[in-house]
Structures are given as structure tokens and as C-alpha cells.
mmCIF file of C-alpha atoms in Angstrom:
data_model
loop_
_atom_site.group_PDB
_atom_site.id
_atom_site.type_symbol
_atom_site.label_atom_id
_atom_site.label_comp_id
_atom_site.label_asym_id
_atom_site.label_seq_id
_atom_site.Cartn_x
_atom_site.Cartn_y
_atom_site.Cartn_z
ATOM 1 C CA UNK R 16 88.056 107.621 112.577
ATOM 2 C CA UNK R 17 91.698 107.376 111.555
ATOM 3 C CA UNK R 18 92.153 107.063 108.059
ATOM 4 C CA UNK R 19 94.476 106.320 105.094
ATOM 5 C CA UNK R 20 97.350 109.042 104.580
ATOM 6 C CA UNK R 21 99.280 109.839 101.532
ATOM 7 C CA UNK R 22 102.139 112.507 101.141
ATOM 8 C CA UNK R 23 102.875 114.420 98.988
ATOM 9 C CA UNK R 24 99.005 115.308 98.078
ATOM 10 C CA UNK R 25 100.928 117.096 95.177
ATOM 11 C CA UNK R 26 104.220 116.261 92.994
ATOM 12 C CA UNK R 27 105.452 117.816 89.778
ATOM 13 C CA UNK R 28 108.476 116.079 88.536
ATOM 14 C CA UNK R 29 110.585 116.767 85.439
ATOM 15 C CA UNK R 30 111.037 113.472 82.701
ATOM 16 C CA UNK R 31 113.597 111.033 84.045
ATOM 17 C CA UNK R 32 113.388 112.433 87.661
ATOM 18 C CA UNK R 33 112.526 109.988 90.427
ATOM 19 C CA UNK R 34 109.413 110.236 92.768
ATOM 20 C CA UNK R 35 108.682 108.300 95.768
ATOM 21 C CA UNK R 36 105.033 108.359 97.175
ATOM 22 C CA UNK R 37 104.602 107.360 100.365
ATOM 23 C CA UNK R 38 101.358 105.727 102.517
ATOM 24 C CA UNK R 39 100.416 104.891 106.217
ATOM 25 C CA UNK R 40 97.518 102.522 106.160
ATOM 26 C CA UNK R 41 94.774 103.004 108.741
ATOM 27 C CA UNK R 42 96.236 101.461 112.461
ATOM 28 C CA UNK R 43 96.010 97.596 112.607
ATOM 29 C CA UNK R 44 95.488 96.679 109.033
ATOM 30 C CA UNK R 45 98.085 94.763 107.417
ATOM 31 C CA UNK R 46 97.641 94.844 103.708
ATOM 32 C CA UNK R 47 98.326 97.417 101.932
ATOM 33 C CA UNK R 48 97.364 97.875 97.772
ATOM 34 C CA UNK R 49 98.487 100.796 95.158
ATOM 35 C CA UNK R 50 96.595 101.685 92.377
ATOM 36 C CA UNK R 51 97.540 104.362 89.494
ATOM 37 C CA UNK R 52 94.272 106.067 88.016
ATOM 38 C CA UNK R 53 94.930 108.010 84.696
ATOM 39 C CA UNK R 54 92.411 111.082 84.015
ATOM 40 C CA UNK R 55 88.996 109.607 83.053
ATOM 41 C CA UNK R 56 90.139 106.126 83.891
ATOM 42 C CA UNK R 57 89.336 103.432 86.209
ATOM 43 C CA UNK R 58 92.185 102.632 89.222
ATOM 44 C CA UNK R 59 94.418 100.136 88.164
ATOM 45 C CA UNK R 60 96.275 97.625 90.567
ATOM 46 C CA UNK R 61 99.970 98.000 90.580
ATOM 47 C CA UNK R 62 101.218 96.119 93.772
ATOM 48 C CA UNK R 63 99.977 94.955 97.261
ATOM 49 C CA UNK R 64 101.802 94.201 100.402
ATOM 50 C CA UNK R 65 100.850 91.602 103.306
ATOM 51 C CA UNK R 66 103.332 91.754 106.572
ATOM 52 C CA UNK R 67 105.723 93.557 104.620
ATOM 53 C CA UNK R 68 105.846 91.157 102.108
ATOM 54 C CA UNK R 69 104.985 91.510 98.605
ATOM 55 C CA UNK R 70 101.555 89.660 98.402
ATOM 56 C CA UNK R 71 100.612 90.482 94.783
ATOM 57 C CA UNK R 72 101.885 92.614 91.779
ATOM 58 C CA UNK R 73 99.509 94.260 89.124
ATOM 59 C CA UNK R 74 100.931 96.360 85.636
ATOM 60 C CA UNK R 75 103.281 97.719 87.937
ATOM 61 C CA UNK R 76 106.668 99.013 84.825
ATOM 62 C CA UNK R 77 110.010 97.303 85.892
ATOM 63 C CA UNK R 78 110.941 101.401 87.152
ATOM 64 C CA UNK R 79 108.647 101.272 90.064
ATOM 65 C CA UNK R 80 109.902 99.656 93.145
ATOM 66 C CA UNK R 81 107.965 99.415 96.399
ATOM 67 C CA UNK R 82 108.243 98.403 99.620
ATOM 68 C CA UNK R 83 105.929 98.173 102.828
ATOM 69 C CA UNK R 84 108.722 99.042 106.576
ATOM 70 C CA UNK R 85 108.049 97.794 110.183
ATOM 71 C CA UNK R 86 105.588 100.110 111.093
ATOM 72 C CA UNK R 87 103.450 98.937 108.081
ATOM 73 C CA UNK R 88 103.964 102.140 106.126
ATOM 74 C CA UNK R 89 104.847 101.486 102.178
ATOM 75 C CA UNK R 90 106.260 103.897 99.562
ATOM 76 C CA UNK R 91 106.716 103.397 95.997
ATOM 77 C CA UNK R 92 109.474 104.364 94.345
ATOM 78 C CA UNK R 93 108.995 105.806 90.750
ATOM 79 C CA UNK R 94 112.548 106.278 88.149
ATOM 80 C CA UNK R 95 112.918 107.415 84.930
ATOM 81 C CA UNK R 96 109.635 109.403 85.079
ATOM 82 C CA UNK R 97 107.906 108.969 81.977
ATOM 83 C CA UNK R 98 105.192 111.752 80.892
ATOM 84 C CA UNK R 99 102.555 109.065 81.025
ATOM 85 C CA UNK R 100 103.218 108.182 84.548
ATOM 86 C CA UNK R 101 101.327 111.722 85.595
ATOM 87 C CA UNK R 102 98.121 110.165 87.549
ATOM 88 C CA UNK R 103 96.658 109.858 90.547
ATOM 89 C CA UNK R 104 98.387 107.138 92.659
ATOM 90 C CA UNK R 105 96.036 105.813 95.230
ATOM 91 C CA UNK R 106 97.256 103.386 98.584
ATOM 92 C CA UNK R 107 94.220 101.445 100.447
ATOM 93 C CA UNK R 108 94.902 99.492 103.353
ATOM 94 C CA UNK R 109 92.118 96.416 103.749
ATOM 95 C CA UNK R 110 90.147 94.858 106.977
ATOM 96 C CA UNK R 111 88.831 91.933 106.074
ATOM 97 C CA UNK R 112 87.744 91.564 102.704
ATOM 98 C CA UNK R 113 87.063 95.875 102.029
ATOM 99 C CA UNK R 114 90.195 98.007 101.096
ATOM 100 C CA UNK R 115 89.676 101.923 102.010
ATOM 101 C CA UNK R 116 91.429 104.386 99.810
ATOM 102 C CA UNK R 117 93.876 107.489 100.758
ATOM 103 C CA UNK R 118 93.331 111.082 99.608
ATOM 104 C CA UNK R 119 95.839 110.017 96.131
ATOM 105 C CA UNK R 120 98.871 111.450 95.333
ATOM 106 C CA UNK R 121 98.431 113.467 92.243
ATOM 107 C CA UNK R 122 101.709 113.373 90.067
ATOM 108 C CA UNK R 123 102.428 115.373 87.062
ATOM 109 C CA UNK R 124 105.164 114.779 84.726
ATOM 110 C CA UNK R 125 106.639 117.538 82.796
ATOM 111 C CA UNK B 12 92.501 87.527 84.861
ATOM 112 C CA UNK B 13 89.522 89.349 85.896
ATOM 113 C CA UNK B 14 87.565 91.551 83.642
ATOM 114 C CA UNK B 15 84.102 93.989 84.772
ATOM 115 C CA UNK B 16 82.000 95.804 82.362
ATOM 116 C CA UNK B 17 80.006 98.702 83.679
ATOM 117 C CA UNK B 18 76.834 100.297 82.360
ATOM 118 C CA UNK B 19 75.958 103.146 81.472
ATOM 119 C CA UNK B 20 79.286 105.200 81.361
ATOM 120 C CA UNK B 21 76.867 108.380 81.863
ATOM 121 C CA UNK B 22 73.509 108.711 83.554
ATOM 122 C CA UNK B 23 71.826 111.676 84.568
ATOM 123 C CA UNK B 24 68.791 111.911 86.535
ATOM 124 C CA UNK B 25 66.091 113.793 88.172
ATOM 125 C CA UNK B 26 66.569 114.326 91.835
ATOM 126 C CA UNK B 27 63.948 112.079 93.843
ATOM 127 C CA UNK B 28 64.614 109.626 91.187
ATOM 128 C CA UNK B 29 66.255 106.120 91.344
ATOM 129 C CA UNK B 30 69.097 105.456 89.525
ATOM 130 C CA UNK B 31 70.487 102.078 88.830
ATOM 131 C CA UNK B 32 74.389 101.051 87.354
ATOM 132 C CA UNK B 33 74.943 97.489 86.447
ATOM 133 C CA UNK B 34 78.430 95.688 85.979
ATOM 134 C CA UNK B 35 79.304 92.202 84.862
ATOM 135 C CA UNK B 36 82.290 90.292 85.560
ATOM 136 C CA UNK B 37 84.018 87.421 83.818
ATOM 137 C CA UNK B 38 86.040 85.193 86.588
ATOM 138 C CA UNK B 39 83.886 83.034 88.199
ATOM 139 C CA UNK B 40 86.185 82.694 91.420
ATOM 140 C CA UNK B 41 85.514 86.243 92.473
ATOM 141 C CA UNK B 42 83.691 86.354 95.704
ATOM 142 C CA UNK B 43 83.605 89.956 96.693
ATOM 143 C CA UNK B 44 81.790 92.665 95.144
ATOM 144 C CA UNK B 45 82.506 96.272 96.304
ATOM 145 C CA UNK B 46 80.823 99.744 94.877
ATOM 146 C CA UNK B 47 83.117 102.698 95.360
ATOM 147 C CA UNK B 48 82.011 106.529 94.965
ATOM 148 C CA UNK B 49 84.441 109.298 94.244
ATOM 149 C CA UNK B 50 84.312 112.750 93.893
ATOM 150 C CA UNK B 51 86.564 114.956 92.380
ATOM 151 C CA UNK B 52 89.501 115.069 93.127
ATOM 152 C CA UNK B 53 89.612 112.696 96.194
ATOM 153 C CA UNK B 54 89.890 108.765 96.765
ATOM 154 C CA UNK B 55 87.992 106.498 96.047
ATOM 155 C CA UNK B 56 84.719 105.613 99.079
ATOM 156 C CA UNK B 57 83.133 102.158 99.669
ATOM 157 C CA UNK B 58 79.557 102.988 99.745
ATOM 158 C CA UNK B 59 78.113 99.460 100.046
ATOM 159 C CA UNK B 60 79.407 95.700 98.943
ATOM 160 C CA UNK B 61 78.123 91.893 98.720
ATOM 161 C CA UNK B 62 79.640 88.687 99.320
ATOM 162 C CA UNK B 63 78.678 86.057 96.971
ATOM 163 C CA UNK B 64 77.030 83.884 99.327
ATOM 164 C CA UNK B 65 74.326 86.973 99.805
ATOM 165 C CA UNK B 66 71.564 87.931 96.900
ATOM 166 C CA UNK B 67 70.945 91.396 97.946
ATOM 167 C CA UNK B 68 71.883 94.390 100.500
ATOM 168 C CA UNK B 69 70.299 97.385 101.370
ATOM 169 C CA UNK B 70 71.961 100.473 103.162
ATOM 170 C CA UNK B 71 69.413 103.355 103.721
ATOM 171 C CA UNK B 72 68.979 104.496 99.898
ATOM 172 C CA UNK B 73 71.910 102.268 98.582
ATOM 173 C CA UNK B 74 71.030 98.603 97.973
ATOM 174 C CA UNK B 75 73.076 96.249 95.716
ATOM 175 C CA UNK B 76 72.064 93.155 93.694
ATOM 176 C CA UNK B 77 73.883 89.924 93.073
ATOM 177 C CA UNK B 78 73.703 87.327 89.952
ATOM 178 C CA UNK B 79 76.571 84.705 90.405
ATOM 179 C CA UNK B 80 74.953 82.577 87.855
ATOM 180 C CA UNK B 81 74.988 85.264 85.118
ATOM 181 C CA UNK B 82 77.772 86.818 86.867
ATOM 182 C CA UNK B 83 76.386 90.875 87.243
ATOM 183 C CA UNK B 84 75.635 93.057 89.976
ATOM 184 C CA UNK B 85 73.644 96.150 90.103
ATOM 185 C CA UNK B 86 73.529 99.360 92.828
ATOM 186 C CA UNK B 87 70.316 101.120 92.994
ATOM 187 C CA UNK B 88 70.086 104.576 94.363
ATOM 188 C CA UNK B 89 66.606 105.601 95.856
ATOM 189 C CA UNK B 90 65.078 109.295 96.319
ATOM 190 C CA UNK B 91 68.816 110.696 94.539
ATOM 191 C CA UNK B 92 69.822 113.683 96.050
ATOM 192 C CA UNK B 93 72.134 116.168 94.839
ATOM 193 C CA UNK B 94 75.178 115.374 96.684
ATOM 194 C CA UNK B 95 75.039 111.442 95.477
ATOM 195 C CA UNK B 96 76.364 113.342 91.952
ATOM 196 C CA UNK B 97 79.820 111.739 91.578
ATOM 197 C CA UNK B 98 81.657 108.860 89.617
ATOM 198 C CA UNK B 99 80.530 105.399 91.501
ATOM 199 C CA UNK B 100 82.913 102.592 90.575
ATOM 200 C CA UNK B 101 82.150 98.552 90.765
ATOM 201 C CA UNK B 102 84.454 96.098 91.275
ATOM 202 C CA UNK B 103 85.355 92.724 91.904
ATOM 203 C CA UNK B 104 88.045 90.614 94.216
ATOM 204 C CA UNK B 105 88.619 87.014 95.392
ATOM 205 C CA UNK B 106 89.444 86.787 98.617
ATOM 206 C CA UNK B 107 91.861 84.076 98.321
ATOM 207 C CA UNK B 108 95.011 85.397 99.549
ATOM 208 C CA UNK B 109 97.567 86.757 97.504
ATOM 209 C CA UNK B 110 94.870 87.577 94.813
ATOM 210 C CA UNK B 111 92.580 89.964 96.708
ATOM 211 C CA UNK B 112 93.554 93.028 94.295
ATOM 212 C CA UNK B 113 90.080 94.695 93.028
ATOM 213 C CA UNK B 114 89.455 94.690 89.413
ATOM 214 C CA UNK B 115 87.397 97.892 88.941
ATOM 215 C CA UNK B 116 84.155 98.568 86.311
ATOM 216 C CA UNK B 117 85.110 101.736 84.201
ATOM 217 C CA UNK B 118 83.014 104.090 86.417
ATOM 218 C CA UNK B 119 79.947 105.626 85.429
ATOM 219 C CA UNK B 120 79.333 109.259 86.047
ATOM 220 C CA UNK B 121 76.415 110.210 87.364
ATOM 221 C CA UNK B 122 74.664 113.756 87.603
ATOM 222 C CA UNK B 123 71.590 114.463 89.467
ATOM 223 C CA UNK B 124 69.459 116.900 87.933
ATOM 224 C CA UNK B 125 67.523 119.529 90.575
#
């Protein structure tokens, strides 16, 4: 079964570089979450998209942008990389009431 | 806004034992109850979830527990193998839209002993 991608699987970015992370939710689902995890933490919601609209925005810092394009993919735009934005970023697409989760991005800041 | 406490942060156990994690939440409007399990490295997987209109659920050796009046659920693991070793996350989502974003537990690692 098809299933949530993410790309890059792998980023290293230098302080005040910009990052975008990019997510194709499983075909036919039309909501589409991120979530940043820090090491040893829980995921935390940072924005969600329904019909490529902004449905609902989490702790998402005013230098991430994101936006979900016609073919329901989204990508979130990082700036000013700060060395506590190194996580895993996670996209789910939902069905219903359950959200499924991509692979992550992992980003590290240097 | 939402808030779920998760219990115990660490649990080990014998394999061929059950294993039980319990999680509370604090907004009464939440109506969907999802356990995740993830292993390192990778996303995030929904192993089994409730809807609040349902007490219990039962999946092979997965079943989860529902108390909307005290407002916790529990997953119970039968017969743990191995491979159920991981990091199993609760959480907890309306699913009024606009406000379906899951609140997670803070995970709770668990290690099955051979």
C-alpha cells in the first residue's frame, strides 16, 4: 500500500541557512499535518492543511512557512535556521479520523 | 488546549508477558484516541485507536481501554514478543474540523526482555 513520502530523508544545514522539507500524502487524502519531534521528545504539531488551505497551526516560529500545491503535496519552508530547529520533522496525511506518518525528515543544524 | 500524561516513561518486561501503558488527558471535547509505535529512527505507526463512543478494542495481542468519565486510556500488550520493543506513543484529537491536530503522551519506552 502506497504510503506517506518525505524528501530529503537527510538535511544538514549551516545556522541561518534555509531548508524546505517537502511531503506527498498517501493518494486521496486531503489533510495533511507536520509535526517536529526533538531527540527523546514527543511529536509536536506545527501546522495542518485541508484542500490546500491552512486548517490549523500548532508552535509553528514566525520563520517557518508552509504551504500544501494542487496535487496535495505540502512543503515547509524553514529560514534563519536556528541550532535548535535540528529534529525530526514528520508529515501525516489523515483518512477519516487516523493520520499516518512519513519516514521524517531528519534535520541537523550546524 | 489539550494536555496527555503517559505512564510509565520506561517499562521493561519479560517476553510472554503483558505489558500495559496508561495516559490521561485533560480536554473533555477530545473524541479520538490513537496509540502510535515507533522504532528507531522511523515514523511514527498507528497500532490500534478508540472512539469515545466505544469502551474497549481488541486487535490480536493489542487491545485498548477507554475512561471518558475519568478521562484515561490504557493499551495492553498480550504474550510480548521481542519485536513489540519500541517507543509506543498515546494521543488524543477532536475531530471537529480545523482542530483535529493530535496531542501526543510523552512516549514510553518499552524493552522486552528474552
Amino acid at each position: 500500500a502506497a504510503g506517506v513520502i518525505q524528501s530529503p530523508r537527510h538535511l544538514i544545514k549551516e545556522k541561518r541557512e534555509t531548508a524546505t522539507l517537502k511531503c506527498y500524502p498517501i493518494p486521496r487524502h486531503d489533510t495533511v499535518y507536520w509535526y517536529q519531534q526533538g531527540p527523546g521528545q514527543d511529536p509536536q504539531f506545527l501546522i495542518s492543511f485541508y484542500e490546500k488551505m491552512q486548517s490549523d497551526k500548532g508552535s509553528i516560529p514566525d520563520r517557518f512557512s508552509a504551504q500544501q500545491f494542487s496535487d496535495y503535496h505540502s512543503e515547509l519552508n524553514m529560514s534563519s535556521l536556528e541550532l535548535g530547529d535540528s529534529a525530526l520533522y514528520f508529515c501525516a496525511s489523515r483518512w477519516q479520523e487516523t493520520q499516518y506518518f512519513g519516514p521524517g525528515t531528519r534535520l541537523l543544524v550546524l | 488546549g489539550e494536555n496527555v500524561e503517559q505512564h510509565p516513561s520506561t517499562l521493561s518486561v519479560q517476553e510472554g508477558d503483558s505489558a500495559v501503558i496508561k495516559c490521561t488527558y485533560s480536554d473533555s471535547a477530545s473524541n479520538y484516541f490513537p496509540w502510535y509505535k515507533q522504532e528507531l529512527g522511523k515514523g511514527p505507526q498507528l497500532i490500534i485507536d478508540i472512539r469515545s463512543n466505544v469502551g474497549e478494542k481488541k486487535d490480536q495481542r493489542i487491545a485498548v481501554t477507554l475512561n471518558k468519565t475519568a478521562k484515561h486510556f490504557s493499551l495492553h500488550i498480550t504474550e510480548t514478543q521481542p519485536e513489540d520493543s519500541a517507543v509506543y506513543f498515546c494521543a488524543a484529537s477532536t475531530t471537529n474540523f480545523g482542530n483535529e491536530k493530535l496531542t501526543f503522551g510523552t512516549g514510553t519506552r518499552l524493552t522486552i526482555i528474552p
